[in-house]
Amino acid sequence: MKPGFKPRGDFARFWQATRALPNGCIERTEGIAKNGYAFFYIANPPKVKRRFKTVYAHRWIYEQCVGPIRRGLDVMHSCDNRKCVALQHLSPGSRKRNMEDAVNKERMSRGVDRPMAK
């Protein structure tokens, strides 16, 4: 961020609940789902029934800082840390590419040891 930049609103709340790690990750410290991904509540427009909307933190910050994510794409973590929101660790990619990356890094099996796998 630029020197002297003072975040406001959702953006300020987002960064208040983060911490920097020695490996370069910036982790969310609040709102961790059962699947390990960080989530974040953003304010809805005033006339919407629900005041807040739940979004994945890494996707939200990517859209805020880089731009819209094309429909059907995942936002992948090069660091394999589901709580990480560091922009240099995030990149868009297809679901297939994301799953291949997980298999190559041995975070997921190919299904060979799963009897019901196709």
PDB file of C-alpha atoms in Angstrom:
ATOM      1  CA  MET A   1       0.000   0.000   0.000  1.00  0.00           C
ATOM      2  CA  LYS A   2       1.068   3.567  -0.575  1.00  0.00           C
ATOM      3  CA  PRO A   3       2.671   5.447   2.320  1.00  0.00           C
ATOM      4  CA  GLY A   4       0.114   7.487   4.211  1.00  0.00           C
ATOM      5  CA  PHE A   5      -2.795   5.365   2.919  1.00  0.00           C
ATOM      6  CA  LYS A   6      -5.482   5.024   5.599  1.00  0.00           C
ATOM      7  CA  PRO A   7      -7.952   2.224   4.863  1.00  0.00           C
ATOM      8  CA  ARG A   8     -11.604   2.795   5.750  1.00  0.00           C
ATOM      9  CA  GLY A   9     -14.728   0.683   6.029  1.00  0.00           C
ATOM     10  CA  ASP A  10     -14.531  -2.974   5.026  1.00  0.00           C
ATOM     11  CA  PHE A  11     -10.918  -2.550   3.932  1.00  0.00           C
ATOM     12  CA  ALA A  12      -9.823  -1.277   7.362  1.00  0.00           C
ATOM     13  CA  ARG A  13     -11.685  -4.045   9.175  1.00  0.00           C
ATOM     14  CA  PHE A  14     -10.104  -6.611   6.867  1.00  0.00           C
ATOM     15  CA  TRP A  15      -6.508  -5.607   7.674  1.00  0.00           C
ATOM     16  CA  GLN A  16      -7.122  -5.263  11.429  1.00  0.00           C
ATOM     17  CA  ALA A  17      -7.513  -9.029  11.691  1.00  0.00           C
ATOM     18  CA  THR A  18      -4.277 -10.043   9.944  1.00  0.00           C
ATOM     19  CA  ARG A  19      -0.740 -10.895  10.970  1.00  0.00           C
ATOM     20  CA  ALA A  20       2.474 -11.133   8.966  1.00  0.00           C
ATOM     21  CA  LEU A  21       4.468 -14.371   9.090  1.00  0.00           C
ATOM     22  CA  PRO A  22       8.230 -14.786   8.478  1.00  0.00           C
ATOM     23  CA  ASN A  23       7.593 -16.753   5.240  1.00  0.00           C
ATOM     24  CA  GLY A  24       5.815 -13.761   3.643  1.00  0.00           C
ATOM     25  CA  CYS A  25       2.262 -14.934   4.291  1.00  0.00           C
ATOM     26  CA  ILE A  26      -0.269 -12.502   5.706  1.00  0.00           C
ATOM     27  CA  GLU A  27      -2.774 -14.582   7.644  1.00  0.00           C
ATOM     28  CA  ARG A  28      -6.285 -13.693   8.676  1.00  0.00           C
ATOM     29  CA  THR A  29      -6.659 -14.233  12.405  1.00  0.00           C
ATOM     30  CA  GLU A  30     -10.461 -14.106  12.547  1.00  0.00           C
ATOM     31  CA  GLY A  31     -13.191 -15.896  10.665  1.00  0.00           C
ATOM     32  CA  ILE A  32     -11.670 -19.278   9.892  1.00  0.00           C
ATOM     33  CA  ALA A  33     -14.126 -21.793   8.435  1.00  0.00           C
ATOM     34  CA  LYS A  34     -14.100 -25.546   9.173  1.00  0.00           C
ATOM     35  CA  ASN A  35     -12.379 -26.134   5.828  1.00  0.00           C
ATOM     36  CA  GLY A  36      -9.466 -23.920   6.922  1.00  0.00           C
ATOM     37  CA  TYR A  37     -10.167 -20.970   4.618  1.00  0.00           C
ATOM     38  CA  ALA A  38     -10.528 -17.493   6.070  1.00  0.00           C
ATOM     39  CA  PHE A  39     -13.818 -15.721   5.490  1.00  0.00           C
ATOM     40  CA  PHE A  40     -14.888 -12.123   5.848  1.00  0.00           C
ATOM     41  CA  TYR A  41     -18.179 -10.279   6.277  1.00  0.00           C
ATOM     42  CA  ILE A  42     -18.740  -7.359   3.908  1.00  0.00           C
ATOM     43  CA  ALA A  43     -21.498  -4.796   4.259  1.00  0.00           C
ATOM     44  CA  ASN A  44     -24.440  -5.128   1.874  1.00  0.00           C
ATOM     45  CA  PRO A  45     -26.125  -2.053   0.368  1.00  0.00           C
ATOM     46  CA  PRO A  46     -28.656  -0.456   2.785  1.00  0.00           C
ATOM     47  CA  LYS A  47     -31.846  -1.775   1.118  1.00  0.00           C
ATOM     48  CA  VAL A  48     -30.778  -5.444   1.156  1.00  0.00           C
ATOM     49  CA  LYS A  49     -32.442  -7.572   3.865  1.00  0.00           C
ATOM     50  CA  ARG A  50     -29.225  -9.047   5.214  1.00  0.00           C
ATOM     51  CA  ARG A  51     -26.763  -6.467   6.476  1.00  0.00           C
ATOM     52  CA  PHE A  52     -23.679  -8.562   5.719  1.00  0.00           C
ATOM     53  CA  LYS A  53     -22.504 -11.033   3.101  1.00  0.00           C
ATOM     54  CA  THR A  54     -19.927 -13.766   3.789  1.00  0.00           C
ATOM     55  CA  VAL A  55     -17.040 -14.060   1.302  1.00  0.00           C
ATOM     56  CA  TYR A  56     -13.734 -15.929   1.203  1.00  0.00           C
ATOM     57  CA  ALA A  57     -11.058 -13.499   2.365  1.00  0.00           C
ATOM     58  CA  HIS A  58      -8.466 -14.379  -0.310  1.00  0.00           C
ATOM     59  CA  ARG A  59     -10.970 -13.909  -3.135  1.00  0.00           C
ATOM     60  CA  TRP A  60     -12.282 -10.613  -1.702  1.00  0.00           C
ATOM     61  CA  ILE A  61      -8.870  -9.013  -1.249  1.00  0.00           C
ATOM     62  CA  TYR A  62      -7.761 -10.188  -4.716  1.00  0.00           C
ATOM     63  CA  GLU A  63     -10.800  -8.518  -6.287  1.00  0.00           C
ATOM     64  CA  GLN A  64     -10.288  -5.315  -4.271  1.00  0.00           C
ATOM     65  CA  CYS A  65      -6.611  -4.933  -5.185  1.00  0.00           C
ATOM     66  CA  VAL A  66      -6.253  -6.590  -8.616  1.00  0.00           C
ATOM     67  CA  GLY A  67      -9.718  -6.641 -10.155  1.00  0.00           C
ATOM     68  CA  PRO A  68     -12.607  -8.982 -10.905  1.00  0.00           C
ATOM     69  CA  ILE A  69     -12.019 -12.724 -11.029  1.00  0.00           C
ATOM     70  CA  ARG A  70     -13.286 -14.256 -14.254  1.00  0.00           C
ATOM     71  CA  ARG A  71     -16.303 -16.508 -13.793  1.00  0.00           C
ATOM     72  CA  GLY A  72     -15.358 -20.126 -13.108  1.00  0.00           C
ATOM     73  CA  LEU A  73     -11.829 -19.395 -11.861  1.00  0.00           C
ATOM     74  CA  ASP A  74     -10.371 -20.157  -8.445  1.00  0.00           C
ATOM     75  CA  VAL A  75      -7.909 -17.939  -6.610  1.00  0.00           C
ATOM     76  CA  MET A  76      -4.958 -20.223  -5.886  1.00  0.00           C
ATOM     77  CA  HIS A  77      -2.471 -19.981  -3.002  1.00  0.00           C
ATOM     78  CA  SER A  78       1.143 -20.575  -4.065  1.00  0.00           C
ATOM     79  CA  CYS A  79       2.035 -20.857  -0.343  1.00  0.00           C
ATOM     80  CA  ASP A  80      -0.635 -23.537   0.334  1.00  0.00           C
ATOM     81  CA  ASN A  81      -1.811 -21.569   3.383  1.00  0.00           C
ATOM     82  CA  ARG A  82      -5.608 -21.307   3.250  1.00  0.00           C
ATOM     83  CA  LYS A  83      -5.627 -18.348   5.673  1.00  0.00           C
ATOM     84  CA  CYS A  84      -3.111 -16.335   3.592  1.00  0.00           C
ATOM     85  CA  VAL A  85      -4.254 -13.103   1.939  1.00  0.00           C
ATOM     86  CA  ALA A  86      -0.854 -11.859   0.668  1.00  0.00           C
ATOM     87  CA  LEU A  87      -1.373 -10.726  -2.928  1.00  0.00           C
ATOM     88  CA  GLN A  88       2.006 -12.073  -4.075  1.00  0.00           C
ATOM     89  CA  HIS A  89       0.825 -15.561  -3.009  1.00  0.00           C
ATOM     90  CA  LEU A  90      -2.507 -15.391  -4.863  1.00  0.00           C
ATOM     91  CA  SER A  91      -3.212 -16.029  -8.536  1.00  0.00           C
ATOM     92  CA  PRO A  92      -6.273 -16.947 -10.581  1.00  0.00           C
ATOM     93  CA  GLY A  93      -6.466 -20.388 -12.146  1.00  0.00           C
ATOM     94  CA  SER A  94      -8.919 -22.997 -13.343  1.00  0.00           C
ATOM     95  CA  ARG A  95     -10.308 -25.586 -10.939  1.00  0.00           C
ATOM     96  CA  LYS A  96      -8.416 -28.277 -12.876  1.00  0.00           C
ATOM     97  CA  ARG A  97      -5.123 -26.415 -12.494  1.00  0.00           C
ATOM     98  CA  ASN A  98      -5.812 -25.848  -8.789  1.00  0.00           C
ATOM     99  CA  MET A  99      -6.516 -29.558  -8.207  1.00  0.00           C
ATOM    100  CA  GLU A 100      -3.421 -30.593 -10.221  1.00  0.00           C
ATOM    101  CA  ASP A 101      -1.345 -28.223  -8.096  1.00  0.00           C
ATOM    102  CA  ALA A 102      -2.736 -29.826  -4.920  1.00  0.00           C
ATOM    103  CA  VAL A 103      -1.898 -33.331  -6.191  1.00  0.00           C
ATOM    104  CA  ASN A 104       1.614 -32.303  -7.307  1.00  0.00           C
ATOM    105  CA  LYS A 105       2.320 -30.786  -3.883  1.00  0.00           C
ATOM    106  CA  GLU A 106       0.915 -33.926  -2.210  1.00  0.00           C
ATOM    107  CA  ARG A 107      -1.889 -32.058  -0.451  1.00  0.00           C
ATOM    108  CA  MET A 108      -4.390 -34.352  -2.147  1.00  0.00           C
ATOM    109  CA  SER A 109      -4.301 -37.855  -3.609  1.00  0.00           C
ATOM    110  CA  ARG A 110      -5.247 -38.792  -7.157  1.00  0.00           C
ATOM    111  CA  GLY A 111      -7.864 -41.200  -5.835  1.00  0.00           C
ATOM    112  CA  VAL A 112      -5.740 -44.305  -6.437  1.00  0.00           C
ATOM    113  CA  ASP A 113      -6.075 -45.330  -2.809  1.00  0.00           C
ATOM    114  CA  ARG A 114      -9.810 -44.558  -2.790  1.00  0.00           C
ATOM    115  CA  PRO A 115     -11.915 -47.604  -3.741  1.00  0.00           C
ATOM    116  CA  MET A 116     -14.888 -45.518  -4.932  1.00  0.00           C
ATOM    117  CA  ALA A 117     -12.800 -43.102  -7.046  1.00  0.00           C
ATOM    118  CA  LYS A 118     -13.515 -42.963 -10.778  1.00  0.00           C
TER     119      LYS A 118
END
